[in-house]
Every structure is written in structure tokens, then in C-alpha cells.
């Protein structure tokens, strides 16, 4: 009798695939285990078991699995349900969710091995020189890898040579699975059991009188064993004895010392941090906590709206503490890796080594370890802090999910698929686990606040800052007027310079916000007006002064700074606009005594980039910190008294229906970094349009007025939360084919949905990485079934793909586009 299993492959295919297994394998296999399976002609993939003991496929003959990889399920049933929801809701395949969800090291790769064909008699005269080199190597070595062949023939591409050898039947190819994850093994050393008695030890030391260095190593080992009651690392022994690796190696060879390995986690909790008890909540926090608990009692998601610096984190900590005391796991999601840096220290002081961190700056080996700790429900992974990818960890006993700064657009994944929103996916995950979920923000998204008004979410509010500190005093400076009166120094108004001087004189710190990195977004010829463009994208190149480079922020193309104009040859080049680099340079000129730091994508590359800058600013090594929107997201600096917003207009005048909501959130959040302890902070907002409604609402901290205005506007133009939207993007390198294909698809959409379809339109940047883009927006009324709409769109896509000419045009779906 034959037995079969259905598996998920980590490739964008709609269906599950069926493979044949033996009775013994079937008895052992469980949902969520990994198996290596052959797919296509010779490729081997890591697949995930989705169903066991299914029917044989009718369309194709099932192949046998290659091997079983796991001893226990790596992914649990709740995760699989969650993945299916993500694939269905966000219009992608479960294979794409699988590839995105698990660390890359779990998707074992197959490697092509080259073997000699022993059944064939080969005449060496028929071989070319490079073929003979490979043939000769296989006489001495039974197996070669592709990169080894490339090294032997001294060529980067070895495939043409291998193809010729294959045609002549001289070699055979074999696919072999190899594991990417390797546990970290620490080399330790101990004295051989032969020398444990005193007599033998004395005898040993006497025999080493002529080898003083080896004798010193043995004596140092005894000293370490007396002081350190744990295994002795070889590196520690080397340091303590002053001996070299060679000396220790010689003692191991003589069987005097024994070497052994202990597996260690790559991310280790700092044992020096002392645990402190939880802080006492003030009356406003207590009131909010009671409101949250009453909503949790009826299993409702809760929105906590607390003004900046109101102490929302302490409320979260109290809820996490109750959760882990009940023996459950807690997940704390943050929009930015920069935020995890500050928060880890805070949570570790309360919960010690129960805290784990999971985000993309951790390497793949470290992420595997966190995953395994969560699977095995170890106490060191009872609380997980992470960016949106932490949502996919294999929790089996989740008690609470906290989504901090829930309004942030960073929670939405843009590329590659699945294009999910972590906040919405977290609500579904909490529902599957029957766990509590709390969304927190000082400036909630319009969707979440609307859900509170419609009774979908519970609500709690903290209206006062911790310690009753006043909200910052916000002043809007008209830089149009300042420029006219020639009161600007570079990009600084006299009011901003005055306030920076006063703040530095008091020994306090300053944050300056400019939401554009680089020195200047455009370099322009003053004679003919030509500006260098990216050859791959429809954007001008940004000037980065510190590298003397012109860079594209879309495809990373870069070129050396031009000495003269490419169009007219004139050397008169000038910059237009300004970025964080230019602000930093102007500060060095205006305030030569001040220590200035910069925090943007250029300065935070590398694993500890964020940590280094944040720590330096916290410890007051820097007086002024210039940054992009990384600065706005919930960072807590005690000594900041002034926040300057260099140019608010670049946020307000953006072609997007969310521009005003985002501007309010960003400006309110960055203003919230000022005056967080005792003294009232000051915020200076520079703008060419100081009477703009959003700026007035930020100045008076009037969120409710902004919400009512934006909701009315969206009701009028049928945008979320009044309607749902699906953005469909068409991508192709041929401009004409893209135009034809998008028009064809849109006609199908209009036949199905009528006037609810907008487009196709080119976006502001219509070509990225030599691919032209066109967008279509489908607005869906809340009365209509979303699943029915998606099914109709998929049907149109099937007809579209049936036209051979359009098949190469890529169609990308972005559900709930933000």
C-alpha cells in the first residue's frame, strides 16, 4: 500500500504538492516537520509537511521524499493556520509566507556534486585542456563541488565545461542537501583523569621542569578552577597563563589536557544587569490599566492612547509581568530596530534573562537560536521583543501581544511577498492563541481610532505626562518671511539658532529632524539646468558629501562626484534641497564647540550601529543629534530640551491620501522627544506655510480635530477606513508592453467593479531598477465581500496570464495598501 503527504514548498506556487512516503516514515512524520523533496529535474527543496496520509495525486505521479530533516515539528498548527490566513488575505501563496517566516538557515539548500562515471572507458585525446583538468582531478578525488571545478580551471563560470563533460557522459551530477545552521561550540579544556590523584599530579609537574611554559599552563588551570566554578575556556586559559595556542595544543597531544566542546547561544544575556522591582504606577496609568483589563475580560483588542512620555511602557511591563507569572509567553512588537536597542535594557532590568530579541540585524545563526528557544518554550525566550518578523516565531502558549507605536507604516511589509501589516496580522494571531492584544500609540492610526468609535476595540487613555511634566511648547517659524528679511543662516532661522544656543548653555541636548538623508537630493548645473539622473531609475542622484558620491536611494547605483556638467561641460554645479549631512555640516560651522551626531540609514549600517549612536546620546557624549524619522519612534532621552524640525513642508506636500495623517503623527512624535523629565521642552517647527491646518493641530496637540477632518475627507473620497483598497502594481522592462497589459487588466477590473477602479497611473517614480511601474487602485465598499472581490481579481489574472504576450508582465497585489 502507498502512503502520501502534502507539503508546502518555499516557492510562489498556489498549490500544495504531494509526495510518496513509506509506512515507517508516515508513522514518524507530523505536521510542521521539514522534509527534503526533489522538485523539477534535479533541484532539492526543503518542504514543510502540511498534511499526512492524503490521497494520491491524479494529475502527476508522486515522487518519493529525499529525507526527513527534523525529529520534532519546527512549525506548529497555530502557525500554519496563521500563514494560511496571511496568504489568503494578502493575496500571495503559502510558499511565499513559509520562505519569509522561517530563518534562511532552515531552508536547506541543495548543492550539486560532480562524480566520475566509472562505467565508461574514456579516451583522454578527445578531451579539451580544461575538460582534462576536471577529469584528472576526479582521478584523485571522488567528488568535486562546482566552486572547486571553477578553481581548478581558473574560471568564474564552470558550467560550460561541465555541460560538455555531461554530453560526453564523463561525469555524473548528484544533488546533496547541506545544513546552513551550525551551533556555536566553545572549546573548553580540563586536566586528564589520569592526573587527578596528588601523586600523579606531582609527578607530572616534576616532569615539566624543563618545559616552564607548559608547567605554567597547568598551574594556571588550577588557579582558574579554584576561582571560576565553571568549565574553563581554552581562550581564558591562554590569557591567564600567558602561554600560546601551540603550548596548550602540545599538552592536549600528550594527553595531559583533554579538549571538549560545549554548545552556547550566540546571544547571551548580560549577567551584570541587576534585576529591579516594577515601578509604582501613577493614578493615570492605574486607571488605564484597569480599562485595559476590563476590555481583555471580554476578549477585545485594546487601543491605549497615551501622550508622549506618559509612561505607556510601564503599563506594558505590568501586563507582561502578569502574563509570565501565569506561565505564558509574551510578544512585544516594535516598528524600528532602534527602539529595541533602548527597550532591551529596560526589560532586562525587570525580567532578567527571560527576554529574547528577534529582528533582521541579527544574523541567521542567532535567529535560529531564538526560534529553537521559542519552540522548546525555554524560559530565556518567555518574552520576545522584535520587529514585524517576530510575529512568525513558533509560539505555542502566547498570553499577550503588545504592538507599540501601532500607527507606524514600518509595520507594513512592502517587498517581497507576503505584503502583510504586522498590526492586523498580530490581531489575528492573538485570536488564534486566544491571547490578549494591546495596541499602543500617542497618535493612533485613523483605522484603529475609528475601530474604537465603532466599538470594535476597547479603549484606554493616559492624558498626562509622567511626573505631570507639561507637554512641550511648540512654536512655528515662518521661514518664507525669515528668508525675505535675510535672517536665515544656511537652513537655520534666527529663532532656532537662539534656542539651540540657550539649550546648550544650560547643558541640555538638542534633536534636529530632517526627513531626508544625504547632503542634497539634487546637484544641478547653474548654466543649463541639467541634473545627473540614475541610469536604472527615474530619479535624480542624491549627493553624499562624506563619500564624495552621487547615490540612488532606490537601486543603490553610485557614481563619483562630477567635476563638470555632463550636458554642457560647465564646472558651475550647485546643490538643491538639503539632507541630514548638510544640516550636520552647518551645525559644525554655527556651533564649533558642540559635539554633533547623525542618525540615518548611512550611519546605522551594521549590527550595532543604532546602539552606538543611541548610547552616545544617552550618556551625553553628543550635544546635538541630527536624524531622519528613526528619531521619532518612541526613543526616550532624559536630557533633551529642544527639538527642531528643519522643514515640515516636505512631509505635508506628499502625493498620498495619508500625507496629512502621517505629518501629524511624525511631527507630534518627534515633538514628544522634548522635555521628558522635569522641565517643559521646546519645539521649533520651520515651515514656508505656518498657517497650515495640520501644523496648528500639532501645535495645540489636537488629535481629535485631525481625526474628524481626515475621516470626513476619506468618507468623501472613499478611502480607508471607510472603504478597503487593493493596490495592483504592474512591472515590466518594456514601456509599451506594460502600458498595453495594464490597460487590458484594468478593462477587466472596470467590467467587474465599475467606477471603484482608479488608474492605471504611473507613480511619482515610474521606473526602478530598469523596470517600469504602473498602479491601479481598487476601492471596495465595506458592504461587499472582500473574499469575493479577491476571487474576481484572481479570475481576471488567470485570463490575463492566458494571453502569451502579457505573461511576462509581473502583477503584484498590495491589500490594505498604506
PDB file of N, CA, C and O in Angstrom, residues 353-390:
ATOM      1  N   UNK A 353      16.964  37.271  32.380  1.00  0.00           N
ATOM      2  CA  UNK A 353      17.262  36.533  31.143  1.00  0.00           C
ATOM      3  C   UNK A 353      16.034  35.884  30.490  1.00  0.00           C
ATOM      4  O   UNK A 353      16.159  35.018  29.633  1.00  0.00           O
ATOM      5  N   UNK A 354      14.836  36.325  30.891  1.00  0.00           N
ATOM      6  CA  UNK A 354      13.620  35.814  30.230  1.00  0.00           C
ATOM      7  C   UNK A 354      13.384  36.505  28.877  1.00  0.00           C
ATOM      8  O   UNK A 354      12.493  36.142  28.146  1.00  0.00           O
ATOM      9  N   UNK A 355      14.228  37.533  28.568  1.00  0.00           N
ATOM     10  CA  UNK A 355      13.998  38.356  27.377  1.00  0.00           C
ATOM     11  C   UNK A 355      14.862  37.896  26.204  1.00  0.00           C
ATOM     12  O   UNK A 355      16.068  37.716  26.344  1.00  0.00           O
ATOM     13  N   UNK A 356      14.221  37.699  25.036  1.00  0.00           N
ATOM     14  CA  UNK A 356      14.945  37.416  23.787  1.00  0.00           C
ATOM     15  C   UNK A 356      14.608  38.492  22.765  1.00  0.00           C
ATOM     16  O   UNK A 356      13.543  39.095  22.833  1.00  0.00           O
ATOM     17  N   UNK A 357      15.514  38.674  21.804  1.00  0.00           N
ATOM     18  CA  UNK A 357      15.317  39.698  20.769  1.00  0.00           C
ATOM     19  C   UNK A 357      15.371  39.037  19.401  1.00  0.00           C
ATOM     20  O   UNK A 357      16.169  38.130  19.175  1.00  0.00           O
ATOM     21  N   UNK A 358      14.491  39.494  18.477  1.00  0.00           N
ATOM     22  CA  UNK A 358      14.431  38.877  17.149  1.00  0.00           C
ATOM     23  C   UNK A 358      14.161  39.952  16.109  1.00  0.00           C
ATOM     24  O   UNK A 358      13.088  40.535  16.082  1.00  0.00           O
ATOM     25  N   UNK A 359      15.174  40.245  15.286  1.00  0.00           N
ATOM     26  CA  UNK A 359      14.967  41.184  14.165  1.00  0.00           C
ATOM     27  C   UNK A 359      16.050  40.977  13.109  1.00  0.00           C
ATOM     28  O   UNK A 359      16.974  40.183  13.292  1.00  0.00           O
ATOM     29  N   UNK A 360      15.946  41.713  11.998  1.00  0.00           N
ATOM     30  CA  UNK A 360      16.784  41.454  10.826  1.00  0.00           C
ATOM     31  C   UNK A 360      18.253  41.832  10.999  1.00  0.00           C
ATOM     32  O   UNK A 360      19.084  41.414  10.212  1.00  0.00           O
ATOM     33  N   UNK A 361      18.594  42.619  12.023  1.00  0.00           N
ATOM     34  CA  UNK A 361      20.011  42.939  12.231  1.00  0.00           C
ATOM     35  C   UNK A 361      20.747  41.761  12.901  1.00  0.00           C
ATOM     36  O   UNK A 361      21.963  41.741  12.956  1.00  0.00           O
ATOM     37  N   UNK A 362      19.991  40.808  13.445  1.00  0.00           N
ATOM     38  CA  UNK A 362      20.612  39.591  13.975  1.00  0.00           C
ATOM     39  C   UNK A 362      20.951  38.694  12.799  1.00  0.00           C
ATOM     40  O   UNK A 362      20.186  38.600  11.845  1.00  0.00           O
ATOM     41  N   UNK A 363      22.093  38.003  12.872  1.00  0.00           N
ATOM     42  CA  UNK A 363      22.423  37.135  11.744  1.00  0.00           C
ATOM     43  C   UNK A 363      21.577  35.859  11.804  1.00  0.00           C
ATOM     44  O   UNK A 363      20.902  35.576  12.793  1.00  0.00           O
ATOM     45  N   UNK A 364      21.647  35.086  10.727  1.00  0.00           N
ATOM     46  CA  UNK A 364      20.738  33.948  10.576  1.00  0.00           C
ATOM     47  C   UNK A 364      20.958  32.902  11.681  1.00  0.00           C
ATOM     48  O   UNK A 364      20.018  32.273  12.150  1.00  0.00           O
ATOM     49  N   UNK A 365      22.205  32.753  12.148  1.00  0.00           N
ATOM     50  CA  UNK A 365      22.502  31.765  13.199  1.00  0.00           C
ATOM     51  C   UNK A 365      21.829  32.169  14.517  1.00  0.00           C
ATOM     52  O   UNK A 365      21.258  31.339  15.220  1.00  0.00           O
ATOM     53  N   UNK A 366      21.878  33.469  14.817  1.00  0.00           N
ATOM     54  CA  UNK A 366      21.274  33.970  16.063  1.00  0.00           C
ATOM     55  C   UNK A 366      19.757  33.830  16.013  1.00  0.00           C
ATOM     56  O   UNK A 366      19.120  33.500  17.011  1.00  0.00           O
ATOM     57  N   UNK A 367      19.169  34.073  14.824  1.00  0.00           N
ATOM     58  CA  UNK A 367      17.714  33.951  14.702  1.00  0.00           C
ATOM     59  C   UNK A 367      17.263  32.503  14.859  1.00  0.00           C
ATOM     60  O   UNK A 367      16.213  32.235  15.426  1.00  0.00           O
ATOM     61  N   UNK A 368      18.069  31.568  14.360  1.00  0.00           N
ATOM     62  CA  UNK A 368      17.744  30.137  14.518  1.00  0.00           C
ATOM     63  C   UNK A 368      17.698  29.784  16.001  1.00  0.00           C
ATOM     64  O   UNK A 368      16.820  29.059  16.468  1.00  0.00           O
ATOM     65  N   UNK A 369      18.654  30.321  16.768  1.00  0.00           N
ATOM     66  CA  UNK A 369      18.707  30.003  18.202  1.00  0.00           C
ATOM     67  C   UNK A 369      17.477  30.525  18.939  1.00  0.00           C
ATOM     68  O   UNK A 369      16.914  29.831  19.783  1.00  0.00           O
ATOM     69  N   UNK A 370      17.051  31.751  18.600  1.00  0.00           N
ATOM     70  CA  UNK A 370      15.837  32.311  19.236  1.00  0.00           C
ATOM     71  C   UNK A 370      14.638  31.445  18.858  1.00  0.00           C
ATOM     72  O   UNK A 370      13.803  31.106  19.702  1.00  0.00           O
ATOM     73  N   UNK A 371      14.546  31.065  17.573  1.00  0.00           N
ATOM     74  CA  UNK A 371      13.441  30.210  17.091  1.00  0.00           C
ATOM     75  C   UNK A 371      13.390  28.908  17.882  1.00  0.00           C
ATOM     76  O   UNK A 371      12.339  28.500  18.377  1.00  0.00           O
ATOM     77  N   UNK A 372      14.559  28.252  18.016  1.00  0.00           N
ATOM     78  CA  UNK A 372      14.614  26.972  18.747  1.00  0.00           C
ATOM     79  C   UNK A 372      14.233  27.143  20.207  1.00  0.00           C
ATOM     80  O   UNK A 372      13.555  26.289  20.789  1.00  0.00           O
ATOM     81  N   UNK A 373      14.656  28.260  20.820  1.00  0.00           N
ATOM     82  CA  UNK A 373      14.315  28.527  22.222  1.00  0.00           C
ATOM     83  C   UNK A 373      12.804  28.711  22.401  1.00  0.00           C
ATOM     84  O   UNK A 373      12.228  28.284  23.394  1.00  0.00           O
ATOM     85  N   UNK A 374      12.157  29.355  21.407  1.00  0.00           N
ATOM     86  CA  UNK A 374      10.704  29.562  21.474  1.00  0.00           C
ATOM     87  C   UNK A 374       9.980  28.235  21.266  1.00  0.00           C
ATOM     88  O   UNK A 374       9.025  27.917  21.971  1.00  0.00           O
ATOM     89  N   UNK A 375      10.453  27.417  20.294  1.00  0.00           N
ATOM     90  CA  UNK A 375       9.848  26.087  20.033  1.00  0.00           C
ATOM     91  C   UNK A 375       9.877  25.248  21.310  1.00  0.00           C
ATOM     92  O   UNK A 375       8.895  24.606  21.691  1.00  0.00           O
ATOM     93  N   UNK A 376      11.042  25.262  21.976  1.00  0.00           N
ATOM     94  CA  UNK A 376      11.222  24.424  23.174  1.00  0.00           C
ATOM     95  C   UNK A 376      10.683  25.095  24.442  1.00  0.00           C
ATOM     96  O   UNK A 376      10.854  24.557  25.542  1.00  0.00           O
ATOM     97  N   UNK A 377      10.056  26.266  24.281  1.00  0.00           N
ATOM     98  CA  UNK A 377       9.457  27.024  25.391  1.00  0.00           C
ATOM     99  C   UNK A 377      10.431  27.242  26.539  1.00  0.00           C
ATOM    100  O   UNK A 377      10.095  27.090  27.708  1.00  0.00           O
ATOM    101  N   UNK A 378      11.669  27.581  26.202  1.00  0.00           N
ATOM    102  CA  UNK A 378      12.690  27.830  27.233  1.00  0.00           C
ATOM    103  C   UNK A 378      12.380  29.144  27.937  1.00  0.00           C
ATOM    104  O   UNK A 378      11.827  30.065  27.338  1.00  0.00           O
ATOM    105  N   UNK A 379      12.781  29.236  29.194  1.00  0.00           N
ATOM    106  CA  UNK A 379      12.473  30.446  29.965  1.00  0.00           C
ATOM    107  C   UNK A 379      13.187  31.661  29.384  1.00  0.00           C
ATOM    108  O   UNK A 379      12.718  32.785  29.493  1.00  0.00           O
ATOM    109  N   UNK A 380      14.343  31.449  28.706  1.00  0.00           N
ATOM    110  CA  UNK A 380      15.094  32.571  28.137  1.00  0.00           C
ATOM    111  C   UNK A 380      14.370  33.213  26.946  1.00  0.00           C
ATOM    112  O   UNK A 380      14.790  34.245  26.449  1.00  0.00           O
ATOM    113  N   UNK A 381      13.280  32.571  26.472  1.00  0.00           N
ATOM    114  CA  UNK A 381      12.510  33.156  25.364  1.00  0.00           C
ATOM    115  C   UNK A 381      11.043  33.324  25.754  1.00  0.00           C
ATOM    116  O   UNK A 381      10.149  33.212  24.938  1.00  0.00           O
ATOM    117  N   UNK A 382      10.825  33.613  27.055  1.00  0.00           N
ATOM    118  CA  UNK A 382       9.438  33.783  27.506  1.00  0.00           C
ATOM    119  C   UNK A 382       8.872  35.127  27.060  1.00  0.00           C
ATOM    120  O   UNK A 382       7.683  35.258  26.803  1.00  0.00           O
ATOM    121  N   UNK A 383       9.772  36.115  26.963  1.00  0.00           N
ATOM    122  CA  UNK A 383       9.364  37.435  26.442  1.00  0.00           C
ATOM    123  C   UNK A 383      10.207  37.678  25.193  1.00  0.00           C
ATOM    124  O   UNK A 383      11.436  37.624  25.258  1.00  0.00           O
ATOM    125  N   UNK A 384       9.552  37.939  24.075  1.00  0.00           N
ATOM    126  CA  UNK A 384      10.288  38.226  22.831  1.00  0.00           C
ATOM    127  C   UNK A 384       9.996  39.663  22.415  1.00  0.00           C
ATOM    128  O   UNK A 384       8.843  40.064  22.303  1.00  0.00           O
ATOM    129  N   UNK A 385      11.075  40.445  22.218  1.00  0.00           N
ATOM    130  CA  UNK A 385      10.947  41.797  21.664  1.00  0.00           C
ATOM    131  C   UNK A 385      11.426  41.705  20.224  1.00  0.00           C
ATOM    132  O   UNK A 385      12.461  41.093  19.955  1.00  0.00           O
ATOM    133  N   UNK A 386      10.704  42.322  19.313  1.00  0.00           N
ATOM    134  CA  UNK A 386      11.184  42.255  17.936  1.00  0.00           C
ATOM    135  C   UNK A 386      10.450  43.174  16.995  1.00  0.00           C
ATOM    136  O   UNK A 386       9.449  43.798  17.344  1.00  0.00           O
ATOM    137  N   UNK A 387      10.983  43.252  15.777  1.00  0.00           N
ATOM    138  CA  UNK A 387      10.313  43.976  14.692  1.00  0.00           C
ATOM    139  C   UNK A 387       9.259  43.033  14.117  1.00  0.00           C
ATOM    140  O   UNK A 387       9.019  41.947  14.658  1.00  0.00           O
ATOM    141  N   UNK A 388       8.640  43.403  12.976  1.00  0.00           N
ATOM    142  CA  UNK A 388       7.463  42.668  12.498  1.00  0.00           C
ATOM    143  C   UNK A 388       7.710  41.181  12.255  1.00  0.00           C
ATOM    144  O   UNK A 388       6.811  40.374  12.403  1.00  0.00           O
ATOM    145  N   UNK A 389       8.955  40.771  11.904  1.00  0.00           N
ATOM    146  CA  UNK A 389       9.224  39.360  11.601  1.00  0.00           C
ATOM    147  C   UNK A 389       9.066  38.460  12.834  1.00  0.00           C
ATOM    148  O   UNK A 389       8.870  37.251  12.709  1.00  0.00           O
ATOM    149  N   UNK A 390       9.128  39.045  14.056  1.00  0.00           N
ATOM    150  CA  UNK A 390       8.981  38.253  15.288  1.00  0.00           C
ATOM    151  C   UNK A 390       7.589  37.631  15.395  1.00  0.00           C
ATOM    152  O   UNK A 390       7.367  36.688  16.144  1.00  0.00           O
TER     153      UNK A 390
END
